[in-house]
XYZ file of N, CA and C in Angstrom:
855
model
N 0.839 -1.191 0.000
C 0.000 0.000 0.000
C 0.880 1.249 0.000
N 0.517 2.236 -0.820
C 1.236 3.508 -0.866
C 0.376 4.573 -0.199
N 0.959 5.236 0.793
C 0.323 6.375 1.446
C 0.983 7.633 0.891
N 0.244 8.366 0.068
C 0.752 9.573 -0.595
C 0.251 10.765 0.211
N 1.110 11.355 1.036
C 0.641 12.265 2.070
C 1.473 13.539 2.169
N 0.779 14.658 2.364
C 1.460 15.922 2.636
C 1.576 16.107 4.153
N 2.154 15.130 4.807
C 2.325 15.137 6.243
C 3.069 16.398 6.681
N 2.655 16.932 7.823
C 3.255 18.169 8.303
C 2.392 19.386 8.063
N 1.258 19.179 7.373
C 0.325 20.285 7.150
C -0.907 20.034 8.027
N -1.968 19.464 7.480
C -3.123 19.159 8.314
C -2.759 18.017 9.264
N -3.038 18.140 10.559
C -2.615 17.104 11.516
C -3.235 15.744 11.267
N -4.363 15.694 10.557
C -4.966 14.392 10.250
C -4.047 13.547 9.384
N -3.137 14.183 8.632
C -2.159 13.420 7.862
C -1.224 12.639 8.758
N -0.844 13.245 9.868
C 0.013 12.557 10.829
C -0.745 11.423 11.518
N -2.008 11.656 11.843
C -2.838 10.602 12.422
C -2.923 9.412 11.468
N -3.142 9.697 10.187
C -3.262 8.625 9.196
C -1.971 7.833 9.086
N -0.829 8.511 9.142
C 0.445 7.804 9.055
C 0.646 6.897 10.266
N 0.320 7.388 11.447
C 0.455 6.575 12.658
C -0.388 5.308 12.539
N -1.640 5.459 12.117
C -2.526 4.301 12.017
C -2.057 3.356 10.919
N -1.646 3.904 9.782
C -1.152 3.053 8.701
C 0.049 2.233 9.160
N 0.935 2.863 9.924
C 2.112 2.150 10.417
C 1.728 1.031 11.371
N 0.601 1.185 12.035
C 0.171 0.179 13.009
C -0.653 -0.944 12.401
N -1.307 -0.695 11.267
C -2.228 -1.709 10.743
C -1.861 -2.236 9.361
N -0.986 -1.553 8.617
C -0.665 -1.962 7.247
C 0.728 -2.583 7.205
N 0.834 -3.900 7.010
C 2.160 -4.529 7.024
C 3.021 -4.156 5.828
N 2.413 -4.031 4.645
C 3.176 -3.721 3.426
C 2.932 -2.258 3.048
N 3.616 -1.375 3.739
C 3.371 0.064 3.613
C 4.575 0.765 3.001
N 4.298 1.682 2.079
C 5.297 2.608 1.537
C 4.719 4.009 1.658
N 5.536 4.960 2.102
C 5.093 6.337 2.252
C 5.774 7.199 1.196
N 4.961 7.946 0.448
C 5.476 8.922 -0.513
C 4.963 10.290 -0.082
N 5.844 11.269 -0.012
C 5.434 12.577 0.488
C 4.979 13.465 -0.660
N 3.789 14.028 -0.513
C 3.196 14.908 -1.519
C 3.530 16.362 -1.195
N 3.661 17.181 -2.242
C 3.985 18.603 -2.050
C 5.175 18.726 -1.104
N 6.238 17.984 -1.421
C 7.429 17.984 -0.578
C 8.019 19.392 -0.480
N 8.630 19.667 0.636
C 9.244 20.977 0.851
C 10.632 20.779 1.440
N 11.615 20.677 0.523
C 13.029 20.504 0.882
C 13.272 19.294 1.772
N 12.502 18.245 1.551
C 12.719 17.002 2.262
C 12.162 16.954 3.671
N 11.486 18.008 4.104
C 11.038 18.049 5.497
C 9.905 17.067 5.766
N 9.036 16.872 4.795
C 7.948 15.908 5.010
C 8.513 14.489 5.114
N 9.459 14.155 4.243
C 10.060 12.825 4.302
C 10.800 12.624 5.623
N 11.487 13.638 6.096
C 12.188 13.530 7.377
C 11.201 13.328 8.523
N 10.090 14.039 8.487
C 9.081 13.889 9.526
C 8.475 12.485 9.487
N 8.163 11.994 8.293
C 7.598 10.649 8.168
C 8.579 9.605 8.700
N 9.854 9.731 8.332
C 10.859 8.785 8.819
C 10.969 8.824 10.338
N 10.916 10.030 10.896
C 11.014 10.207 12.341
C 9.854 9.510 13.053
N 8.641 9.703 12.552
C 7.466 9.079 13.157
C 7.541 7.556 13.045
N 7.944 7.064 11.888
C 8.019 5.618 11.689
C 9.052 4.982 12.609
N 10.147 5.673 12.852
C 11.133 5.144 13.796
C 10.550 5.109 15.204
N 9.797 6.143 15.574
C 9.139 6.151 16.884
C 8.180 4.974 17.043
N 7.558 4.571 15.937
C 6.570 3.490 15.959
C 7.196 2.127 15.684
N 8.514 2.069 15.663
C 9.240 0.821 15.440
C 8.898 0.209 14.090
N 8.856 1.056 13.046
C 8.624 0.588 11.684
C 9.764 1.033 10.766
N 11.003 0.626 11.080
C 12.110 0.990 10.190
C 12.014 0.318 8.827
N 11.156 -0.712 8.703
C 11.000 -1.435 7.448
C 10.219 -0.651 6.408
N 9.467 0.362 6.834
C 8.635 1.121 5.894
C 9.508 2.075 5.087
N 9.415 1.965 3.798
C 10.194 2.833 2.913
C 9.527 4.199 2.814
N 10.333 5.256 2.900
C 9.845 6.626 2.732
C 10.491 7.206 1.478
N 9.659 7.652 0.547
C 10.132 8.233 -0.708
C 9.751 9.711 -0.735
N 10.747 10.569 -0.848
C 10.470 12.002 -0.950
C 9.831 12.289 -2.302
N 8.627 12.853 -2.285
C 7.888 13.105 -3.512
C 8.240 14.425 -4.166
N 7.430 14.794 -5.150
C 7.679 15.977 -5.970
C 7.594 17.245 -5.117
N 8.641 18.030 -5.183
C 8.692 19.318 -4.483
C 8.133 20.382 -5.415
N 6.977 20.930 -5.045
C 6.320 21.939 -5.875
C 6.870 23.336 -5.644
N 7.810 23.472 -4.725
C 8.430 24.770 -4.479
C 7.719 25.629 -3.478
N 6.715 25.086 -2.809
C 5.996 25.856 -1.801
C 6.705 25.823 -0.461
N 6.429 26.809 0.362
C 7.070 26.897 1.675
C 6.068 27.049 2.812
N 4.807 27.281 2.515
C 3.873 27.698 3.564
C 2.986 26.581 4.080
N 3.004 25.391 3.466
C 2.115 24.315 3.902
C 2.877 23.282 4.734
N 3.639 23.774 5.694
C 4.364 22.903 6.615
C 4.427 23.612 7.953
N 3.840 22.990 8.992
C 3.638 23.697 10.252
C 4.714 23.456 11.299
N 5.421 22.338 11.238
C 6.252 21.955 12.367
C 7.647 22.549 12.348
N 8.074 23.105 11.215
C 9.400 23.711 11.149
C 9.449 24.625 9.936
N 9.273 25.900 10.159
C 9.329 26.872 9.061
C 10.461 27.870 9.247
N 11.484 27.505 10.028
C 12.555 28.442 10.331
C 13.700 28.390 9.333
N 13.778 27.321 8.528
C 14.893 27.210 7.601
C 14.683 28.130 6.402
N 15.699 28.926 6.034
C 15.560 29.769 4.835
C 15.591 28.901 3.585
N 14.822 29.261 2.561
C 14.843 28.479 1.322
C 16.187 28.609 0.621
N 16.623 27.564 -0.104
C 17.879 27.633 -0.837
C 17.773 28.565 -2.031
N 18.923 28.842 -2.633
C 18.955 29.696 -3.823
C 18.132 29.061 -4.930
N 17.533 29.889 -5.768
C 16.559 29.399 -6.742
C 17.157 28.345 -7.669
N 18.321 28.635 -8.267
C 18.886 27.721 -9.240
C 19.183 26.364 -8.649
N 19.841 26.346 -7.502
C 20.178 25.095 -6.838
C 18.922 24.339 -6.435
N 17.943 25.055 -5.934
C 16.697 24.433 -5.495
C 15.981 23.785 -6.679
N 15.938 24.465 -7.814
C 15.232 23.941 -8.979
C 15.884 22.644 -9.469
N 17.206 22.616 -9.567
C 17.893 21.422 -10.033
C 17.697 20.259 -9.069
N 17.728 20.548 -7.778
C 17.527 19.499 -6.788
C 16.107 18.939 -6.873
N 15.137 19.795 -7.141
C 13.762 19.332 -7.276
C 13.616 18.402 -8.473
N 14.276 18.715 -9.584
C 14.206 17.868 -10.772
C 14.859 16.512 -10.504
N 16.027 16.528 -9.842
C 16.681 15.267 -9.511
C 15.806 14.433 -8.570
N 15.197 15.106 -7.597
C 14.319 14.406 -6.667
C 13.119 13.798 -7.366
N 12.575 14.501 -8.359
C 11.439 13.976 -9.116
C 11.825 12.699 -9.848
N 12.992 12.685 -10.470
C 13.448 11.483 -11.178
C 13.609 10.303 -10.225
N 14.182 10.560 -9.050
C 14.376 9.491 -8.070
C 13.027 8.938 -7.597
N 12.090 9.842 -7.359
C 10.777 9.412 -6.882
C 10.077 8.560 -7.932
N 10.076 8.995 -9.180
C 9.416 8.243 -10.243
C 10.033 6.860 -10.380
N 11.364 6.798 -10.373
C 12.044 5.509 -10.517
C 11.669 4.568 -9.381
N 11.595 5.089 -8.156
C 11.282 4.245 -7.001
C 9.869 3.695 -7.083
N 8.907 4.529 -7.456
C 7.521 4.073 -7.516
C 7.302 3.145 -8.708
N 7.948 3.437 -9.843
C 7.836 2.545 -11.000
C 8.375 1.166 -10.644
N 9.507 1.121 -9.934
C 10.073 -0.163 -9.502
C 9.101 -0.906 -8.592
N 8.483 -0.176 -7.687
C 7.532 -0.784 -6.766
C 6.328 -1.342 -7.521
N 5.799 -0.565 -8.460
C 4.620 -0.995 -9.215
C 4.930 -2.186 -10.117
N 6.152 -2.285 -10.578
C 6.514 -3.409 -11.437
C 6.674 -4.703 -10.656
N 6.967 -4.589 -9.344
C 7.209 -5.782 -8.535
C 6.002 -6.182 -7.691
N 5.022 -5.298 -7.558
C 3.864 -5.575 -6.709
C 2.598 -5.111 -7.421
N 1.612 -5.969 -7.485
C 0.337 -5.570 -8.076
C -0.786 -6.423 -7.525
N -1.980 -5.890 -7.369
C -2.274 -4.460 -7.528
C -1.776 -3.659 -6.325
N -1.746 -2.361 -6.467
C -1.301 -1.482 -5.399
C -2.469 -0.614 -4.963
N -2.693 -0.562 -3.664
C -3.672 0.379 -3.110
C -2.962 1.709 -2.877
N -3.539 2.777 -3.406
C -2.928 4.110 -3.326
C -3.884 5.024 -2.573
N -3.472 5.463 -1.390
C -4.276 6.399 -0.603
C -3.742 7.803 -0.848
N -4.495 8.591 -1.606
C -4.070 9.948 -1.958
C -4.603 10.948 -0.951
N -3.721 11.459 -0.107
C -4.133 12.389 0.945
C -3.734 13.827 0.646
N -2.946 14.048 -0.385
C -2.488 15.403 -0.720
C -2.677 15.676 -2.197
N -1.926 16.628 -2.759
C -1.976 16.883 -4.199
C -1.599 15.628 -4.984
N -2.043 15.554 -6.237
C -1.857 14.353 -7.042
C -0.608 14.415 -7.919
N 0.340 15.255 -7.567
C 1.539 15.466 -8.387
C 2.353 14.198 -8.563
N 2.565 13.439 -7.482
C 3.389 12.234 -7.567
C 2.766 11.204 -8.497
N 1.490 10.955 -8.326
C 0.813 9.965 -9.154
C 0.834 10.367 -10.621
N 0.624 11.638 -10.899
C 0.630 12.108 -12.283
C 2.012 11.960 -12.907
N 3.057 12.248 -12.135
C 4.417 12.110 -12.655
C 4.709 10.658 -13.016
N 4.266 9.741 -12.171
C 4.496 8.324 -12.442
C 3.693 7.865 -13.653
N 2.432 8.270 -13.735
C 1.594 7.897 -14.878
C 2.185 8.428 -16.180
N 2.727 9.635 -16.141
C 3.307 10.231 -17.352
C 4.510 9.433 -17.839
N 5.279 8.875 -16.897
C 6.449 8.072 -17.263
C 6.059 6.655 -17.682
N 5.050 6.081 -17.042
C 4.662 4.701 -17.296
C 3.138 4.601 -17.255
N 2.457 4.939 -18.358
C 0.993 5.002 -18.357
C 0.315 3.696 -17.977
N 0.956 2.559 -18.241
C 0.308 1.282 -17.935
C 0.145 1.047 -16.443
N 0.774 1.871 -15.624
C 0.609 1.751 -14.177
C -0.840 2.003 -13.773
N -1.572 2.744 -14.589
C -2.975 3.001 -14.253
C -3.783 1.711 -14.171
N -3.305 0.638 -14.792
C -3.992 -0.650 -14.707
C -3.676 -1.388 -13.411
N -2.707 -0.880 -12.642
C -2.223 -1.615 -11.478
C -2.540 -0.940 -10.150
N -2.940 0.330 -10.186
C -3.165 1.050 -8.931
C -4.663 1.257 -8.701
N -5.065 1.041 -7.459
C -6.444 1.300 -7.029
C -6.384 2.551 -6.162
N -6.806 3.678 -6.713
C -6.620 4.975 -6.072
C -7.873 5.386 -5.301
N -7.685 5.713 -4.038
C -8.719 6.358 -3.228
C -8.174 7.732 -2.864
N -8.864 8.786 -3.277
C -8.316 10.130 -3.219
C -9.186 11.067 -2.381
N -8.532 11.834 -1.545
C -9.215 12.894 -0.805
C -9.573 14.019 -1.755
N -10.875 14.371 -1.815
C -11.316 15.458 -2.680
C -12.298 14.967 -3.714
N -13.324 15.765 -3.956
C -14.318 15.388 -4.943
C -15.388 16.451 -5.039
N -16.404 16.222 -5.875
C -17.481 17.201 -6.016
C -18.324 17.252 -4.758
N -18.862 18.399 -4.414
C -19.713 18.478 -3.220
C -21.044 17.794 -3.459
N -21.647 17.313 -2.413
C -22.935 16.646 -2.551
C -24.083 17.625 -2.420
N -25.205 17.278 -3.046
C -26.442 17.986 -2.768
C -26.747 19.185 -3.632
N -25.790 19.682 -4.423
C -26.117 20.843 -5.254
C -25.155 20.935 -6.427
N -25.548 21.716 -7.410
C -24.739 21.904 -8.604
C -24.254 23.357 -8.675
N -23.572 23.652 -9.771
C -23.127 25.025 -9.962
C -21.708 25.231 -9.482
N -21.320 26.486 -9.293
C -19.957 26.798 -8.893
C -19.683 26.279 -7.490
N -18.551 25.619 -7.336
C -18.166 25.058 -6.051
C -16.679 25.300 -5.834
N -16.241 25.384 -4.605
C -14.819 25.567 -4.367
C -14.018 24.343 -4.775
N -12.766 24.566 -5.119
C -11.866 23.478 -5.471
C -11.245 22.934 -4.191
N -11.251 21.610 -3.979
C -10.600 21.066 -2.785
C -9.153 21.525 -2.688
N -8.679 21.753 -1.483
C -7.345 22.326 -1.304
C -6.259 21.490 -1.964
N -6.316 20.173 -1.805
C -5.239 19.359 -2.374
C -5.256 19.365 -3.900
N -6.405 19.636 -4.526
C -6.436 19.821 -5.975
C -5.975 21.232 -6.352
N -6.314 22.204 -5.544
C -5.968 23.594 -5.845
C -4.458 23.819 -5.844
N -3.721 23.073 -5.021
C -2.269 23.225 -4.960
C -1.622 22.877 -6.296
N -2.143 21.861 -6.986
C -1.607 21.452 -8.286
C -2.763 20.998 -9.162
N -3.534 21.944 -9.715
C -4.727 21.571 -10.481
C -4.421 20.800 -11.760
N -3.288 21.075 -12.386
C -2.950 20.368 -13.624
C -2.762 18.890 -13.365
N -2.029 18.552 -12.305
C -1.814 17.143 -11.979
C -3.113 16.453 -11.614
N -3.963 17.140 -10.858
C -5.247 16.547 -10.500
C -6.060 16.228 -11.754
N -6.110 17.180 -12.690
C -6.870 16.960 -13.918
C -6.322 15.816 -14.743
N -5.004 15.740 -14.858
C -4.388 14.675 -15.645
C -4.624 13.308 -15.009
N -4.383 13.204 -13.694
C -4.531 11.906 -13.027
C -5.968 11.415 -13.072
N -6.921 12.293 -12.802
C -8.314 11.871 -12.773
C -8.808 11.460 -14.158
N -8.223 12.029 -15.205
C -8.600 11.625 -16.556
C -7.945 10.304 -16.958
N -6.771 10.013 -16.391
C -6.034 8.813 -16.793
C -6.458 7.573 -16.022
N -6.889 7.734 -14.784
C -7.190 6.592 -13.930
C -8.499 5.917 -14.331
N -8.583 4.635 -14.023
C -9.813 3.881 -14.265
C -10.693 3.980 -13.021
N -11.788 4.690 -13.130
C -12.761 4.879 -12.042
C -12.094 5.064 -10.677
N -11.357 6.180 -10.503
C -10.800 6.464 -9.176
C -11.914 6.663 -8.158
N -11.604 6.424 -6.896
C -12.575 6.612 -5.821
C -12.280 7.929 -5.116
N -13.284 8.783 -5.043
C -13.136 10.111 -4.462
C -13.913 10.202 -3.153
N -13.274 10.782 -2.154
C -13.917 10.953 -0.851
C -14.447 12.373 -0.742
N -15.759 12.517 -0.669
C -16.400 13.821 -0.669
C -16.154 14.581 0.628
N -16.054 15.905 0.510
C -15.938 16.746 1.683
C -17.148 16.653 2.597
N -18.319 16.338 2.027
C -19.518 16.148 2.855
C -19.284 15.089 3.927
N -18.440 14.097 3.611
C -18.193 12.999 4.541
C -16.921 13.204 5.357
N -15.878 13.761 4.741
C -14.615 13.940 5.474
C -14.680 15.099 6.457
N -15.558 16.070 6.203
C -15.653 17.246 7.079
C -16.926 17.204 7.931
N -17.406 16.016 8.205
C -18.580 15.865 9.064
C -18.267 16.342 10.480
N -19.263 16.905 11.134
C -19.072 17.372 12.513
C -18.622 16.241 13.440
N -19.005 15.012 13.131
C -18.625 13.899 13.999
C -17.127 13.614 13.957
N -16.429 14.121 12.926
C -14.990 13.878 12.794
C -14.158 15.065 13.269
N -14.775 16.034 13.897
C -14.048 17.224 14.341
C -13.176 16.912 15.554
N -12.021 17.576 15.602
C -11.143 17.521 16.772
C -10.970 18.958 17.274
N -11.803 19.422 18.194
C -11.666 20.803 18.684
C -10.436 20.945 19.572
N -9.937 22.186 19.745
C -8.723 22.399 20.543
C -8.857 21.935 21.992
N -10.062 21.917 22.530
C -10.268 21.503 23.923
C -10.678 20.044 24.038
N -10.425 19.258 23.010
C -10.847 17.869 22.992
C -10.184 17.072 24.122
N -10.967 16.269 24.855
C -10.364 15.403 25.884
C -9.340 14.433 25.293
N -9.576 13.992 24.068
C -8.632 13.074 23.440
C -7.300 13.777 23.159
N -7.348 15.068 22.798
C -6.115 15.809 22.597
C -5.377 15.972 23.919
N -6.100 16.283 24.962
C -5.445 16.427 26.270
C -4.828 15.104 26.721
N -5.473 13.996 26.367
C -4.923 12.695 26.739
C -3.592 12.430 26.038
N -3.453 12.930 24.825
C -2.193 12.755 24.098
C -1.037 13.500 24.756
N -1.366 14.539 25.521
C -0.336 15.396 26.103
C 0.107 14.948 27.495
N -0.435 13.843 27.978
C -0.010 13.361 29.291
C 1.474 12.997 29.251
N 2.232 13.326 30.303
C 3.679 13.078 30.281
C 4.057 11.609 30.201
N 3.123 10.715 30.489
C 3.421 9.286 30.455
C 3.201 8.656 29.084
N 2.703 9.421 28.109
C 2.423 8.854 26.793
C 3.707 8.753 25.976
N 3.728 7.882 24.944
C 4.921 7.720 24.099
C 5.264 9.001 23.338
N 6.507 9.119 22.854
C 6.928 10.344 22.150
C 6.078 10.677 20.932
N 5.575 9.654 20.209
C 4.810 9.968 19.008
C 3.501 10.676 19.350
N 2.929 10.375 20.510
C 1.701 11.071 20.894
C 1.986 12.525 21.234
N 3.144 12.790 21.820
C 3.524 14.169 22.131
C 3.689 14.983 20.843
N 4.307 14.362 19.835
C 4.481 15.057 18.561
C 3.137 15.319 17.893
N 2.242 14.345 17.965
C 0.906 14.534 17.397
C 0.176 15.662 18.115
N 0.279 15.716 19.434
C -0.363 16.791 20.182
C 0.223 18.145 19.805
N 1.546 18.214 19.630
C 2.190 19.456 19.209
C 1.665 19.909 17.851
N 1.500 18.944 16.946
C 1.001 19.260 15.613
C -0.436 19.783 15.685
N -1.264 19.135 16.495
C -2.651 19.582 16.643
C -2.711 20.984 17.246
N -1.862 21.284 18.198
C -1.824 22.621 18.778
C -1.362 23.654 17.750
N -0.383 23.289 16.938
C 0.087 24.211 15.898
C -1.021 24.507 14.890
N -1.794 23.482 14.560
C -2.913 23.691 13.630
C -3.990 24.569 14.265
N -4.301 24.323 15.542
C -5.370 25.078 16.200
C -5.019 26.546 16.333
N -3.727 26.889 16.307
C -3.338 28.294 16.309
C -3.639 28.952 14.966
N -3.827 28.115 13.938
C -4.109 28.637 12.599
C -5.582 28.508 12.247
N -6.167 27.345 12.576
C -7.564 27.056 12.268
C -8.254 26.549 13.541
N -9.527 26.877 13.738
C -10.190 26.475 14.989
C -10.492 24.987 15.093
N -10.597 24.296 13.956
C -11.046 22.910 13.963
C -10.142 22.073 13.059
N -9.866 20.846 13.495
C -9.249 19.845 12.634
C -10.245 18.705 12.445
N -10.119 18.005 11.329
C -10.993 16.868 11.036
C -10.140 15.624 10.809
N -10.748 14.477 11.007
C -10.069 13.203 10.802
C -10.213 12.731 9.359
N -10.175 13.649 8.423
C -10.509 13.317 7.033
C -9.489 12.357 6.408
N -8.212 12.538 6.673
C -7.204 11.697 6.022
C -7.337 10.240 6.438
N -7.662 10.022 7.704
C -7.792 8.659 8.195
C -8.998 7.963 7.575
N -10.049 8.716 7.274
C -11.207 8.130 6.608
C -10.827 7.635 5.216
N -10.029 8.416 4.496
C -9.542 7.984 3.183
C -8.688 6.724 3.332
N -7.818 6.722 4.343
C -6.981 5.547 4.592
C -7.824 4.302 4.819
N -8.871 4.423 5.619
C -9.700 3.255 5.912
C -10.334 2.703 4.644
N -10.764 3.587 3.753
C -11.357 3.129 2.493
C -10.313 2.469 1.609
N -9.118 3.041 1.562
C -8.047 2.461 0.750
C -7.646 1.084 1.264
N -7.762 0.872 2.562
C -7.448 -0.423 3.154
C -8.534 -1.464 2.905
N -9.663 -1.023 2.367
C -10.762 -1.942 2.104
C -11.662 -2.185 3.291
N -11.582 -1.324 4.304
C -12.438 -1.472 5.471
C -13.857 -1.004 5.134
N -14.872 -1.464 5.874
C -16.260 -1.314 5.418
C -16.963 -0.029 5.848
N -16.224 0.995 6.279
C -16.891 2.178 6.830
C -17.469 3.102 5.762
N -16.923 3.081 4.561
C -17.345 3.986 3.488
C -17.928 3.181 2.334
N -19.100 3.594 1.869
C -19.695 3.004 0.671
C -19.538 3.977 -0.494
N -19.312 3.444 -1.694
C -19.118 4.256 -2.896
C -20.156 3.875 -3.943
N -20.457 4.817 -4.814
C -21.282 4.529 -5.972
C -20.722 5.318 -7.155
N -21.113 4.916 -8.358
C -20.566 5.524 -9.568
C -21.377 6.743 -9.975
N -20.668 7.829 -10.282
C -21.289 9.029 -10.850
C -20.438 9.514 -12.007
N -21.048 10.311 -12.866
C -20.284 10.929 -13.956
C -19.852 12.322 -13.508
N -18.542 12.564 -13.580
C -17.946 13.769 -13.032
C -17.220 14.537 -14.130
N -17.522 15.816 -14.229
C -16.801 16.697 -15.149
C -15.620 17.322 -14.421
N -14.468 17.343 -15.089
C -13.250 17.919 -14.527
C -13.017 19.265 -15.210
N -13.085 20.341 -14.451
C -12.909 21.680 -15.008
C -11.430 22.056 -15.044
N -11.038 23.071 -15.820
C -9.620 23.429 -15.953
C -8.922 23.753 -14.632
N -9.660 24.274 -13.658
C -9.042 24.591 -12.366
C -9.135 23.436 -11.379
N -9.472 22.248 -11.866
C -9.605 21.015 -11.074
C -10.867 20.994 -10.227
N -11.781 21.951 -10.453
C -13.086 21.836 -9.809
C -13.831 20.673 -10.444
N -14.533 19.922 -9.638
C -15.295 18.783 -10.116
C -16.781 19.043 -9.943
N -17.554 18.601 -10.896
C -19.005 18.744 -10.787
C -19.672 17.555 -11.463
N -20.876 17.270 -11.068
C -21.624 16.184 -11.673
C -22.170 16.639 -13.026
N -22.027 15.780 -14.026
C -22.507 16.119 -15.374
C -22.749 14.829 -16.140
N -23.803 14.816 -16.941
C -24.157 13.597 -17.671
C -23.080 13.203 -18.673
N -22.274 14.177 -19.132
C -21.219 13.880 -20.101
C -19.868 13.662 -19.421
N -19.842 13.626 -18.094
C -18.584 13.494 -17.377
C -18.026 12.075 -17.400
N -16.860 11.916 -16.759
C -16.192 10.624 -16.682
C -16.758 9.821 -15.508
N -16.888 8.500 -15.638
C -17.375 7.696 -14.510
C -16.322 7.603 -13.410
N -16.704 7.941 -12.203
C -15.833 7.832 -11.043
C -16.650 7.304 -9.878
N -15.961 6.713 -8.928
C -16.589 6.272 -7.699
C -16.508 7.416 -6.686
N -17.627 7.774 -6.106
C -17.633 8.817 -5.080
C -18.279 8.249 -3.821
N -17.845 8.749 -2.683
C -18.394 8.251 -1.421
C -19.870 8.617 -1.335
N -20.675 7.671 -0.842
C -22.114 7.897 -0.742
C -22.599 7.889 0.703
N -22.104 6.960 1.506
C -22.469 6.912 2.922
C -21.234 6.536 3.737
N -21.223 6.966 4.998
C -20.120 6.662 5.907
C -20.703 6.259 7.252
N -20.209 5.164 7.800
C -20.553 4.765 9.162
C -19.538 5.431 10.085
N -19.824 6.678 10.466
C -18.862 7.446 11.254
C -18.607 6.820 12.617
N -19.631 6.253 13.235
C -19.470 5.666 14.561
C -18.485 4.501 14.531
N -18.656 3.585 13.579
C -17.750 2.445 13.469
C -16.349 2.905 13.085
N -16.280 3.907 12.218
C -14.970 4.427 11.812
C -14.216 5.011 13.002
N -14.900 5.805 13.820
C -14.228 6.416 14.965
C -13.800 5.361 15.980
N -14.595 4.333 16.173
C -14.206 3.253 17.082
C -12.921 2.590 16.607
N -12.843 2.341 15.308
C -11.621 1.749 14.732
C -10.434 2.700 14.873
N -10.665 3.986 14.579
C -9.581 4.964 14.624
C -8.994 5.080 16.026
N -9.836 5.287 17.008
C -9.319 5.484 18.367
C -8.753 4.168 18.936
N -9.264 3.042 18.462
C -8.656 1.780 18.850
C -7.246 1.642 18.305
N -7.054 2.087 17.044
C -5.726 2.006 16.430
C -4.738 2.985 17.054
N -5.251 4.071 17.655
C -4.389 5.078 18.285
C -4.122 4.785 19.759
N -4.765 3.769 20.301
C -4.672 3.517 21.733
C -3.233 3.216 22.129
N -2.799 3.791 23.252
C -1.424 3.575 23.742
C -1.475 2.809 25.064
């Protein structure tokens, strides 16, 4: 299983990585919207804390952004020329690593928690990989109404890649914001579960998760467990049901329902109660 994650931004990405490390034996982590290797370093650090040195971490495509990383923003960016060349070299290494993985293992479950840049880069190099990956992606058209709608954040970061990947994949599964941003999945700053993570007797990984949640709450009032819901669906767990709809992909990566659109699987119902029981069980220390 490949966890394609922009860890270090929304704290739910870190939650998803912790749970994946605990429940997925054949796990590979690829960092989305990489920023000078910091996401890969954070993922490696967490995996070592969880006693999973066997999990491979691949630094993904660096889009050149600096603002979507909360845990360490003190390092000055490198000079433009050097940074650009390093990003290109990193892209080649990432593509080669994932192509090698896809050639040796099939099918592959791909949990897309961030921008779709990595998947698009791999598809562009080896289009036949689309026959081997089962993609469950965070982001999709909103439910219940038509017309102009906001673009999901992970698509907005790299709309070209989102458009290319969604057109190339065979019926990708999309997790709607209606389900990932449900009130039942909220983690408010005063949450008893957050306070429990901060107890001095808890393992180091829980302290880091609590720090991340506090850093997010200084920026946004609420966090959601959206990434973990995508992970559960990618693992084949029964909490999310999907059905087929025809989806139009607009130039800015906005998605809408349309009779002439491409067939995709979109989330239809979620058993939030069962999902939360599984999630907190997997996080138990």
